[in-house]
Coordinates of C-alpha atoms in Angstrom, one line a residue:
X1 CA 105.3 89.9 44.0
X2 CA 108.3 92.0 42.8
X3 CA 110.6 91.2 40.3
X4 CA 114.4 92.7 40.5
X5 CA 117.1 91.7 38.3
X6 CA 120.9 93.8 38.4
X7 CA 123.3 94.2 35.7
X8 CA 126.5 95.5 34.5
X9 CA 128.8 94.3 37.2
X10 CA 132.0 92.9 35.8
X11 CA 135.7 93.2 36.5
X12 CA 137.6 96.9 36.5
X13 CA 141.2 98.2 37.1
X14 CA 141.3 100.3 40.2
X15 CA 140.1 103.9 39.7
X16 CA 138.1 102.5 37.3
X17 CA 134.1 102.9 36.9
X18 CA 131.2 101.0 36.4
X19 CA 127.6 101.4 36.5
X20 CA 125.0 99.1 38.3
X21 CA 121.0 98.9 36.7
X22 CA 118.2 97.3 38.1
X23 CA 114.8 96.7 36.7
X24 CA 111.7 96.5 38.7
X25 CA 108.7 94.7 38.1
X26 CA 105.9 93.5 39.8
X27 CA 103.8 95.2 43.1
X28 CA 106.8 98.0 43.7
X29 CA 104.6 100.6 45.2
X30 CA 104.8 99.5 49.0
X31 CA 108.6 99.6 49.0
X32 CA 109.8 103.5 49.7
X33 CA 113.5 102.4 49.5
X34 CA 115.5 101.8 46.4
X35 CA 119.1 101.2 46.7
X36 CA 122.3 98.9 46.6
X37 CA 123.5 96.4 49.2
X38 CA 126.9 94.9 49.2
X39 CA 128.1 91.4 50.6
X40 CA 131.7 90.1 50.4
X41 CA 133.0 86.9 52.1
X42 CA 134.1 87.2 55.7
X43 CA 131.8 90.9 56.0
X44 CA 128.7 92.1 57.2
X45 CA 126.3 93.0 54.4
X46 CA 126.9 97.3 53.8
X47 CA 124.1 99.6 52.4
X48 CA 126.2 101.2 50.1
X49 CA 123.2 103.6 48.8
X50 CA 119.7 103.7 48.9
X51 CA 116.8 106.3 47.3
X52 CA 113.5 107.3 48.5
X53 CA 110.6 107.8 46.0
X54 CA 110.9 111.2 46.8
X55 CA 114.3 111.2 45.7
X56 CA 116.2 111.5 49.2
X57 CA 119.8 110.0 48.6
X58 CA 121.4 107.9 51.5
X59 CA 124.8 106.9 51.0
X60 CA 127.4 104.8 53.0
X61 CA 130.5 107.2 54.1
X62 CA 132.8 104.5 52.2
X63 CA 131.2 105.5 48.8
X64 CA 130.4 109.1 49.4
X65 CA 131.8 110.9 46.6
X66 CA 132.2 108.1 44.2
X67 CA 128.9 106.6 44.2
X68 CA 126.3 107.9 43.1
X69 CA 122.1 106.6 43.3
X70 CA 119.4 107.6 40.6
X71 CA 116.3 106.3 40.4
X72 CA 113.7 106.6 37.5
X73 CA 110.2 105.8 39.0
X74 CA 108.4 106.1 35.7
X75 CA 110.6 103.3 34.2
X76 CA 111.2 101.4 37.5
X77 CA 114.6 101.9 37.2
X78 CA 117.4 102.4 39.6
X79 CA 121.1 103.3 38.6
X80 CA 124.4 103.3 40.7
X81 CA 127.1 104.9 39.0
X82 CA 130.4 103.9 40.8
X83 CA 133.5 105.8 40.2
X84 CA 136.7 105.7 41.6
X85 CA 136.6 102.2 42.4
X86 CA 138.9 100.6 45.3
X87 CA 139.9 96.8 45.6
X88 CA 137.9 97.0 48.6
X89 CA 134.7 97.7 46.7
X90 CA 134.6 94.2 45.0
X91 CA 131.9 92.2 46.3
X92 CA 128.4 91.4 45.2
X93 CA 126.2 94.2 44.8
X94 CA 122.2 93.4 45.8
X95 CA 119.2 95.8 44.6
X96 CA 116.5 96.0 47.3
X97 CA 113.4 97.4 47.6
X98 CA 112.1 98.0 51.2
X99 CA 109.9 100.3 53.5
X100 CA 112.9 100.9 55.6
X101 CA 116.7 102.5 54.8
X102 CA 118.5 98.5 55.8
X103 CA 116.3 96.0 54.4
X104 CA 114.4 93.6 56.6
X105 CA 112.8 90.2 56.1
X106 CA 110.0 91.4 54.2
X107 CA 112.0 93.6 51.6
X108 CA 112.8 92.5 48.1
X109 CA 116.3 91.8 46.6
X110 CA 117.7 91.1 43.1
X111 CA 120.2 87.9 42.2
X112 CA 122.9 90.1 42.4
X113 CA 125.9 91.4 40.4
X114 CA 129.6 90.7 40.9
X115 CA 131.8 93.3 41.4
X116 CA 135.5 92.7 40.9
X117 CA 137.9 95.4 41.4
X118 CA 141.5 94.3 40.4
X119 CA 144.6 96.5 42.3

């Protein structure tokens, strides 16, 4: 079983930045992806960015440049710094682990973190 829990969402001006952590614990060694999902009411879940264990970066082309993925495999640890922020980032941010880029049935997700980007 694997264990993901998010913090430091929260509420930010526009242009503003926050930072996004997620702890892993549990089996974690199947799942290849890392990253950050995002899901707002009336819009289709967005992979906003994603890591490989090898350290390969995927990110959405509505974050690139502001977002930014790090992962810390000896702590279990994965980071989204998000700078720059928009009104139209605010939504709740999901950590996943999965085998593939978009997570499927049988990936993991965290509770999630609210996002809240005031204009």
């Amino acid at each position: 079983q694997v264990h993901l829990v998010e913090s430091g969402g929260g509420l930010v001006q526009a242009g503003g930045s926050l930072r996004l952590s997620c702890a892993a614990s549990g089996s974690i060694f199947g799942g290849n992806y890392m990253g950050w999902y995002r899901q707002s009411p009336g819009n289709q879940r967005e992979v906003v960015a994603a890591v490989t264990t090898g350290g390969t970066q995927h990110y959405a082309d509505s974050v690139k440049g502001r977002f930014t993925i790090s992962r810390d495999n000896a702590k279990n640890m994965v980071y989204l710094q998000m700078n720059s922020l928009k009104p139209e980032d605010t939504a709740v941010y999901y950590c996943y682990l999965a085998t593939t880029l978009s997570p499927g049935p049988s990936s993991y997700r965290g509770q999630g973190a609210q996002v809240t980007v005031s204009s």
